[in-house]
Amino acid sequence: AQTVTQSQPEMSVQEAETVTLSCTYDTSESDYYLFWYKQPPSRQMILVIRQEAYKQQNATENRFSVNFQKAAKSFSLKISDSQLGDAAMYFCAYRSSQGAQKLVFGQGTRLTINP
Amino acid sequence: DGGITQSPKYLFRKEGQNVTLSCEQNLNHDAMYWYRQDPGQGLRLIYYSQIVNDFQKGDIAEGYSVSREKKESFPLTVTSAQKNPTAFYLCASSRRGTTNEKLFFGSGTQLSVL
């Protein structure tokens, strides 16, 4: 079974600075998808960014980018120019390319933005 | 506006009682999912359904039951067999259950035991 590990329970960053959240995963599959979700205090799950494993190019979405290292099974999220609205729980998730669209989530990282 | 509606927002369960959490979507999505979130933890899959009248167990299905009689609706029943039901429950849906389609999440139901 696939597992996802986020080793940083909490992180903090100064407003306007850059922060990187770590995620590692374990799988024997070669084709899969990886996601970062944001959960603000409202508890609504918001998709931040998505990466297909067969793509070598790292995904980017405005201030959010990933560093996908397939051989190392690492998938970190970089947030540039941090804003107060970025404060939230961030979850890394894995999805197999086969079968139903079941997501396997990491434990989450709570990100605090210091003004 | 299209979306997923979960109700109620807060629910309280007495000992030995079954309670049902509602999840309705008007996105015309085929697949629907139920996740459980405990404090400080990630989401764990309870049940999922890819088509009407069919559903599969997830990783933590014991003590829960579901039905999928309509495409729009996927209610979750927390039975008395679930000994630790206090958690935040999230429903999600996607357009197709077997491709890389984005998951849409509801706003969740917080279940607590009296």
PDB file of C-alpha atoms in Angstrom:
ATOM      1  CA  ALA A   1       0.000   0.000   0.000  1.00  0.00           C
ATOM      2  CA  GLN A   2       1.088   3.515  -0.702  1.00  0.00           C
ATOM      3  CA  THR A   3       2.028   5.815   2.144  1.00  0.00           C
ATOM      4  CA  VAL A   4       2.622   9.560   2.323  1.00  0.00           C
ATOM      5  CA  THR A   5       4.782  11.171   4.996  1.00  0.00           C
ATOM      6  CA  GLN A   6       5.003  14.820   5.971  1.00  0.00           C
ATOM      7  CA  SER A   7       7.776  15.126   8.525  1.00  0.00           C
ATOM      8  CA  GLN A   8       7.122  18.747   9.508  1.00  0.00           C
ATOM      9  CA  PRO A   9       4.070  19.027  11.778  1.00  0.00           C
ATOM     10  CA  GLU A  10       4.476  22.822  11.936  1.00  0.00           C
ATOM     11  CA  MET A  11       6.293  25.464   9.959  1.00  0.00           C
ATOM     12  CA  SER A  12       6.384  29.235  10.180  1.00  0.00           C
ATOM     13  CA  VAL A  13       7.594  31.939   7.822  1.00  0.00           C
ATOM     14  CA  GLN A  14       7.778  35.704   7.747  1.00  0.00           C
ATOM     15  CA  GLU A  15       5.343  37.430   5.442  1.00  0.00           C
ATOM     16  CA  ALA A  16       6.831  37.938   1.958  1.00  0.00           C
ATOM     17  CA  GLU A  17       9.472  35.250   2.542  1.00  0.00           C
ATOM     18  CA  THR A  18       9.705  31.822   0.915  1.00  0.00           C
ATOM     19  CA  VAL A  19       8.933  28.528   2.644  1.00  0.00           C
ATOM     20  CA  THR A  20       9.246  24.909   1.563  1.00  0.00           C
ATOM     21  CA  LEU A  21       7.063  22.101   2.867  1.00  0.00           C
ATOM     22  CA  SER A  22       8.369  18.547   2.597  1.00  0.00           C
ATOM     23  CA  CYS A  23       6.608  15.389   1.513  1.00  0.00           C
ATOM     24  CA  THR A  24       7.862  11.892   0.797  1.00  0.00           C
ATOM     25  CA  TYR A  25       5.888   8.920  -0.405  1.00  0.00           C
ATOM     26  CA  ASP A  26       6.305   5.230  -0.887  1.00  0.00           C
ATOM     27  CA  THR A  27       5.001   3.351  -3.898  1.00  0.00           C
ATOM     28  CA  SER A  28       5.994   0.583  -6.262  1.00  0.00           C
ATOM     29  CA  GLU A  29       4.056   2.127  -9.124  1.00  0.00           C
ATOM     30  CA  SER A  30       5.678   4.084 -11.916  1.00  0.00           C
ATOM     31  CA  ASP A  31       2.683   6.169 -12.928  1.00  0.00           C
ATOM     32  CA  TYR A  32       0.732   8.190 -10.397  1.00  0.00           C
ATOM     33  CA  TYR A  33      -0.347  11.681  -9.400  1.00  0.00           C
ATOM     34  CA  LEU A  34       0.673  13.894  -6.504  1.00  0.00           C
ATOM     35  CA  PHE A  35      -1.236  16.788  -4.984  1.00  0.00           C
ATOM     36  CA  TRP A  36      -0.931  19.533  -2.418  1.00  0.00           C
ATOM     37  CA  TYR A  37      -4.144  20.571  -0.689  1.00  0.00           C
ATOM     38  CA  LYS A  38      -4.650  23.552   1.583  1.00  0.00           C
ATOM     39  CA  GLN A  39      -7.091  23.482   4.499  1.00  0.00           C
ATOM     40  CA  PRO A  40      -7.652  26.933   6.048  1.00  0.00           C
ATOM     41  CA  PRO A  41      -9.482  27.418   9.371  1.00  0.00           C
ATOM     42  CA  SER A  42     -12.777  27.105   7.484  1.00  0.00           C
ATOM     43  CA  ARG A  43     -11.752  23.449   6.951  1.00  0.00           C
ATOM     44  CA  GLN A  44     -12.570  23.643   3.258  1.00  0.00           C
ATOM     45  CA  MET A  45     -10.128  21.526   1.226  1.00  0.00           C
ATOM     46  CA  ILE A  46      -8.589  23.541  -1.594  1.00  0.00           C
ATOM     47  CA  LEU A  47      -6.420  22.061  -4.332  1.00  0.00           C
ATOM     48  CA  VAL A  48      -3.174  24.021  -4.550  1.00  0.00           C
ATOM     49  CA  ILE A  49      -1.189  22.172  -7.180  1.00  0.00           C
ATOM     50  CA  ARG A  50      -1.037  18.847  -9.001  1.00  0.00           C
ATOM     51  CA  GLN A  51       1.848  16.883 -10.542  1.00  0.00           C
ATOM     52  CA  GLU A  52       1.718  13.949 -12.927  1.00  0.00           C
ATOM     53  CA  ALA A  53       4.563  11.510 -12.278  1.00  0.00           C
ATOM     54  CA  TYR A  54       5.258  10.982 -15.976  1.00  0.00           C
ATOM     55  CA  LYS A  55       6.007  14.684 -16.414  1.00  0.00           C
ATOM     56  CA  GLN A  56       9.567  15.703 -15.627  1.00  0.00           C
ATOM     57  CA  GLN A  57       8.734  19.392 -15.500  1.00  0.00           C
ATOM     58  CA  ASN A  58       7.795  20.662 -12.061  1.00  0.00           C
ATOM     59  CA  ALA A  59       4.293  22.082 -11.758  1.00  0.00           C
ATOM     60  CA  THR A  60       3.793  25.756 -10.907  1.00  0.00           C
ATOM     61  CA  GLU A  61       0.716  27.782 -10.001  1.00  0.00           C
ATOM     62  CA  ASN A  62       1.482  31.458  -9.458  1.00  0.00           C
ATOM     63  CA  ARG A  63       3.398  31.662  -6.138  1.00  0.00           C
ATOM     64  CA  PHE A  64       3.251  27.898  -5.607  1.00  0.00           C
ATOM     65  CA  SER A  65       5.688  25.457  -7.151  1.00  0.00           C
ATOM     66  CA  VAL A  66       6.834  21.932  -6.492  1.00  0.00           C
ATOM     67  CA  ASN A  67      10.152  20.136  -6.523  1.00  0.00           C
ATOM     68  CA  PHE A  68       9.326  16.639  -7.747  1.00  0.00           C
ATOM     69  CA  GLN A  69      12.147  14.140  -7.356  1.00  0.00           C
ATOM     70  CA  LYS A  70      10.754  10.842  -8.654  1.00  0.00           C
ATOM     71  CA  ALA A  71      13.761   8.672  -7.851  1.00  0.00           C
ATOM     72  CA  ALA A  72      13.886   9.989  -4.308  1.00  0.00           C
ATOM     73  CA  LYS A  73      10.073   9.833  -4.017  1.00  0.00           C
ATOM     74  CA  SER A  74      10.019  13.389  -2.801  1.00  0.00           C
ATOM     75  CA  PHE A  75       7.441  16.075  -3.560  1.00  0.00           C
ATOM     76  CA  SER A  76       8.030  19.384  -1.784  1.00  0.00           C
ATOM     77  CA  LEU A  77       5.927  22.536  -2.053  1.00  0.00           C
ATOM     78  CA  LYS A  78       7.525  25.961  -2.281  1.00  0.00           C
ATOM     79  CA  ILE A  79       5.468  29.028  -1.452  1.00  0.00           C
ATOM     80  CA  SER A  80       7.046  32.275  -2.580  1.00  0.00           C
ATOM     81  CA  ASP A  81       6.184  35.752  -1.303  1.00  0.00           C
ATOM     82  CA  SER A  82       4.162  34.275   1.574  1.00  0.00           C
ATOM     83  CA  GLN A  83       0.945  36.044   2.388  1.00  0.00           C
ATOM     84  CA  LEU A  84      -1.189  36.029   5.531  1.00  0.00           C
ATOM     85  CA  GLY A  85      -3.879  34.176   3.617  1.00  0.00           C
ATOM     86  CA  ASP A  86      -1.498  31.259   3.079  1.00  0.00           C
ATOM     87  CA  ALA A  87      -1.796  30.289   6.736  1.00  0.00           C
ATOM     88  CA  ALA A  88      -3.413  26.846   6.798  1.00  0.00           C
ATOM     89  CA  MET A  89      -2.854  23.132   7.092  1.00  0.00           C
ATOM     90  CA  TYR A  90      -1.195  21.747   3.992  1.00  0.00           C
ATOM     91  CA  PHE A  91      -1.663  18.143   2.970  1.00  0.00           C
ATOM     92  CA  CYS A  92       0.339  16.167   0.476  1.00  0.00           C
ATOM     93  CA  ALA A  93      -1.641  13.430  -1.293  1.00  0.00           C
ATOM     94  CA  TYR A  94      -0.957  10.524  -3.627  1.00  0.00           C
ATOM     95  CA  ARG A  95      -3.206   8.949  -6.202  1.00  0.00           C
ATOM     96  CA  SER A  96      -2.547   5.864  -8.263  1.00  0.00           C
ATOM     97  CA  SER A  97      -3.090   6.060 -12.014  1.00  0.00           C
ATOM     98  CA  GLN A  98      -4.933   2.767 -11.849  1.00  0.00           C
ATOM     99  CA  GLY A  99      -8.388   2.152 -10.495  1.00  0.00           C
ATOM    100  CA  ALA A 100     -10.606   4.575  -8.620  1.00  0.00           C
ATOM    101  CA  GLN A 101      -9.543   8.103  -7.737  1.00  0.00           C
ATOM    102  CA  LYS A 102      -8.675   7.375  -4.134  1.00  0.00           C
ATOM    103  CA  LEU A 103      -6.358   9.847  -2.474  1.00  0.00           C
ATOM    104  CA  VAL A 104      -3.852   8.830   0.207  1.00  0.00           C
ATOM    105  CA  PHE A 105      -3.032  11.798   2.439  1.00  0.00           C
ATOM    106  CA  GLY A 106      -0.072  12.708   4.590  1.00  0.00           C
ATOM    107  CA  GLN A 107      -0.503  13.875   8.169  1.00  0.00           C
ATOM    108  CA  GLY A 108      -0.331  17.536   7.273  1.00  0.00           C
ATOM    109  CA  THR A 109       1.871  20.548   8.026  1.00  0.00           C
ATOM    110  CA  ARG A 110       0.470  23.563   9.829  1.00  0.00           C
ATOM    111  CA  LEU A 111       1.869  26.731   8.250  1.00  0.00           C
ATOM    112  CA  THR A 112       1.914  29.980  10.213  1.00  0.00           C
ATOM    113  CA  ILE A 113       2.650  33.312   8.545  1.00  0.00           C
ATOM    114  CA  ASN A 114       4.260  35.910  10.788  1.00  0.00           C
ATOM    115  CA  PRO A 115       3.456  39.531   9.885  1.00  0.00           C
TER     116      PRO A 115
ATOM    117  CA  ASP B   1     -23.941  27.558  -8.243  1.00  0.00           C
ATOM    118  CA  GLY B   2     -22.687  23.997  -8.577  1.00  0.00           C
ATOM    119  CA  GLY B   3     -21.110  22.312  -5.613  1.00  0.00           C
ATOM    120  CA  ILE B   4     -21.263  19.790  -2.822  1.00  0.00           C
ATOM    121  CA  THR B   5     -23.529  20.319   0.155  1.00  0.00           C
ATOM    122  CA  GLN B   6     -22.948  18.533   3.411  1.00  0.00           C
ATOM    123  CA  SER B   7     -25.417  18.673   6.262  1.00  0.00           C
ATOM    124  CA  PRO B   8     -25.612  19.181   9.097  1.00  0.00           C
ATOM    125  CA  LYS B   9     -22.512  21.233   9.868  1.00  0.00           C
ATOM    126  CA  TYR B  10     -22.473  19.916  13.447  1.00  0.00           C
ATOM    127  CA  LEU B  11     -23.972  16.643  14.669  1.00  0.00           C
ATOM    128  CA  PHE B  12     -24.125  15.018  18.058  1.00  0.00           C
ATOM    129  CA  ARG B  13     -24.547  11.307  18.657  1.00  0.00           C
ATOM    130  CA  LYS B  14     -25.740   9.536  21.764  1.00  0.00           C
ATOM    131  CA  GLU B  15     -24.415   6.170  22.834  1.00  0.00           C
ATOM    132  CA  GLY B  16     -25.891   3.341  20.776  1.00  0.00           C
ATOM    133  CA  GLN B  17     -27.391   5.674  18.210  1.00  0.00           C
ATOM    134  CA  ASN B  18     -27.003   5.568  14.453  1.00  0.00           C
ATOM    135  CA  VAL B  19     -26.635   8.923  12.735  1.00  0.00           C
ATOM    136  CA  THR B  20     -26.645   9.800   9.043  1.00  0.00           C
ATOM    137  CA  LEU B  21     -24.555  12.480   7.383  1.00  0.00           C
ATOM    138  CA  SER B  22     -25.904  13.936   4.183  1.00  0.00           C
ATOM    139  CA  CYS B  23     -23.887  14.669   1.040  1.00  0.00           C
ATOM    140  CA  GLU B  24     -25.494  16.073  -2.095  1.00  0.00           C
ATOM    141  CA  GLN B  25     -23.814  17.283  -5.284  1.00  0.00           C
ATOM    142  CA  ASN B  26     -25.208  19.047  -8.330  1.00  0.00           C
ATOM    143  CA  LEU B  27     -22.029  18.792 -10.400  1.00  0.00           C
ATOM    144  CA  ASN B  28     -23.250  15.714 -12.300  1.00  0.00           C
ATOM    145  CA  HIS B  29     -20.233  13.829 -10.977  1.00  0.00           C
ATOM    146  CA  ASP B  30     -20.099  10.059 -11.232  1.00  0.00           C
ATOM    147  CA  ALA B  31     -17.826   9.338  -8.277  1.00  0.00           C
ATOM    148  CA  MET B  32     -18.303  10.270  -4.637  1.00  0.00           C
ATOM    149  CA  TYR B  33     -16.160   9.702  -1.556  1.00  0.00           C
ATOM    150  CA  TRP B  34     -16.312   9.907   2.224  1.00  0.00           C
ATOM    151  CA  TYR B  35     -13.226  10.811   4.245  1.00  0.00           C
ATOM    152  CA  ARG B  36     -12.683  11.030   7.975  1.00  0.00           C
ATOM    153  CA  GLN B  37     -10.297  13.572   9.542  1.00  0.00           C
ATOM    154  CA  ASP B  38      -9.113  13.294  13.125  1.00  0.00           C
ATOM    155  CA  PRO B  39      -7.455  16.260  14.878  1.00  0.00           C
ATOM    156  CA  GLY B  40      -3.953  16.900  13.606  1.00  0.00           C
ATOM    157  CA  GLN B  41      -4.176  14.123  11.055  1.00  0.00           C
ATOM    158  CA  GLY B  42      -4.744  13.710   7.376  1.00  0.00           C
ATOM    159  CA  LEU B  43      -7.849  12.359   5.693  1.00  0.00           C
ATOM    160  CA  ARG B  44      -8.627   8.661   5.606  1.00  0.00           C
ATOM    161  CA  LEU B  45     -10.998   7.073   3.112  1.00  0.00           C
ATOM    162  CA  ILE B  46     -14.135   5.439   4.522  1.00  0.00           C
ATOM    163  CA  TYR B  47     -16.179   4.509   1.429  1.00  0.00           C
ATOM    164  CA  TYR B  48     -16.330   5.486  -2.212  1.00  0.00           C
ATOM    165  CA  SER B  49     -18.723   5.010  -5.088  1.00  0.00           C
ATOM    166  CA  GLN B  50     -17.934   5.255  -8.785  1.00  0.00           C
ATOM    167  CA  ILE B  51     -21.462   4.735 -10.112  1.00  0.00           C
ATOM    168  CA  VAL B  52     -25.019   4.578  -8.837  1.00  0.00           C
ATOM    169  CA  ASN B  53     -25.943   1.453  -6.862  1.00  0.00           C
ATOM    170  CA  ASP B  54     -22.299   0.510  -6.389  1.00  0.00           C
ATOM    171  CA  PHE B  55     -19.799   1.361  -3.667  1.00  0.00           C
ATOM    172  CA  GLN B  56     -16.569   0.011  -2.190  1.00  0.00           C
ATOM    173  CA  LYS B  57     -14.967   0.017   1.228  1.00  0.00           C
ATOM    174  CA  GLY B  58     -12.077   2.312   1.867  1.00  0.00           C
ATOM    175  CA  ASP B  59      -9.369   1.948   4.490  1.00  0.00           C
ATOM    176  CA  ILE B  60     -11.557   2.451   7.582  1.00  0.00           C
ATOM    177  CA  ALA B  61     -15.056   1.214   6.647  1.00  0.00           C
ATOM    178  CA  GLU B  62     -15.806  -0.675   9.871  1.00  0.00           C
ATOM    179  CA  GLY B  63     -18.716   0.878  11.762  1.00  0.00           C
ATOM    180  CA  TYR B  64     -19.942   2.841   8.745  1.00  0.00           C
ATOM    181  CA  SER B  65     -22.451   2.189   5.969  1.00  0.00           C
ATOM    182  CA  VAL B  66     -23.385   4.035   2.764  1.00  0.00           C
ATOM    183  CA  SER B  67     -25.890   3.938  -0.058  1.00  0.00           C
ATOM    184  CA  ARG B  68     -25.854   5.337  -3.584  1.00  0.00           C
ATOM    185  CA  GLU B  69     -29.403   5.208  -4.863  1.00  0.00           C
ATOM    186  CA  LYS B  70     -29.114   8.486  -6.770  1.00  0.00           C
ATOM    187  CA  LYS B  71     -26.209  10.010  -8.630  1.00  0.00           C
ATOM    188  CA  GLU B  72     -26.497  13.225  -6.641  1.00  0.00           C
ATOM    189  CA  SER B  73     -26.569  11.696  -3.161  1.00  0.00           C
ATOM    190  CA  PHE B  74     -24.156   9.619  -1.075  1.00  0.00           C
ATOM    191  CA  PRO B  75     -25.276   9.515   2.577  1.00  0.00           C
ATOM    192  CA  LEU B  76     -23.001   8.087   5.260  1.00  0.00           C
ATOM    193  CA  THR B  77     -24.415   6.326   8.320  1.00  0.00           C
ATOM    194  CA  VAL B  78     -22.267   6.129  11.418  1.00  0.00           C
ATOM    195  CA  THR B  79     -23.518   3.070  13.254  1.00  0.00           C
ATOM    196  CA  SER B  80     -23.340   2.200  16.928  1.00  0.00           C
ATOM    197  CA  ALA B  81     -20.571  -0.237  15.997  1.00  0.00           C
ATOM    198  CA  GLN B  82     -18.250   2.723  15.410  1.00  0.00           C
ATOM    199  CA  LYS B  83     -16.837   3.154  18.891  1.00  0.00           C
ATOM    200  CA  ASN B  84     -14.863   6.315  18.233  1.00  0.00           C
ATOM    201  CA  PRO B  85     -16.995   8.383  15.867  1.00  0.00           C
ATOM    202  CA  THR B  86     -15.876  11.847  16.959  1.00  0.00           C
ATOM    203  CA  ALA B  87     -14.215  13.344  13.892  1.00  0.00           C
ATOM    204  CA  PHE B  88     -14.621  15.738  10.988  1.00  0.00           C
ATOM    205  CA  TYR B  89     -16.223  14.081   7.967  1.00  0.00           C
ATOM    206  CA  LEU B  90     -15.626  15.306   4.441  1.00  0.00           C
ATOM    207  CA  CYS B  91     -17.504  14.297   1.335  1.00  0.00           C
ATOM    208  CA  ALA B  92     -15.974  14.689  -2.107  1.00  0.00           C
ATOM    209  CA  SER B  93     -16.888  14.043  -5.712  1.00  0.00           C
ATOM    210  CA  SER B  94     -15.214  13.838  -9.100  1.00  0.00           C
ATOM    211  CA  ARG B  95     -16.399  13.728 -12.670  1.00  0.00           C
ATOM    212  CA  ARG B  96     -15.040  10.273 -13.345  1.00  0.00           C
ATOM    213  CA  GLY B  97     -13.720   7.824 -10.840  1.00  0.00           C
ATOM    214  CA  THR B  98     -11.020   6.273 -12.939  1.00  0.00           C
ATOM    215  CA  THR B  99      -9.173   9.196 -14.428  1.00  0.00           C
ATOM    216  CA  ASN B 100      -7.159  12.065 -13.079  1.00  0.00           C
ATOM    217  CA  GLU B 101     -10.080  14.322 -12.367  1.00  0.00           C
ATOM    218  CA  LYS B 102      -9.995  16.971  -9.681  1.00  0.00           C
ATOM    219  CA  LEU B 103     -11.761  16.149  -6.422  1.00  0.00           C
ATOM    220  CA  PHE B 104     -14.324  18.669  -5.200  1.00  0.00           C
ATOM    221  CA  PHE B 105     -14.867  18.721  -1.440  1.00  0.00           C
ATOM    222  CA  GLY B 106     -17.852  19.698   0.662  1.00  0.00           C
ATOM    223  CA  SER B 107     -17.521  21.909   3.723  1.00  0.00           C
ATOM    224  CA  GLY B 108     -17.679  18.993   6.151  1.00  0.00           C
ATOM    225  CA  THR B 109     -19.650  17.746   9.159  1.00  0.00           C
ATOM    226  CA  GLN B 110     -18.225  17.723  12.678  1.00  0.00           C
ATOM    227  CA  LEU B 111     -19.586  14.715  14.570  1.00  0.00           C
ATOM    228  CA  SER B 112     -19.278  14.572  18.343  1.00  0.00           C
ATOM    229  CA  VAL B 113     -20.415  12.052  20.936  1.00  0.00           C
ATOM    230  CA  LEU B 114     -22.596  13.236  23.821  1.00  0.00           C
TER     231      LEU B 114
END
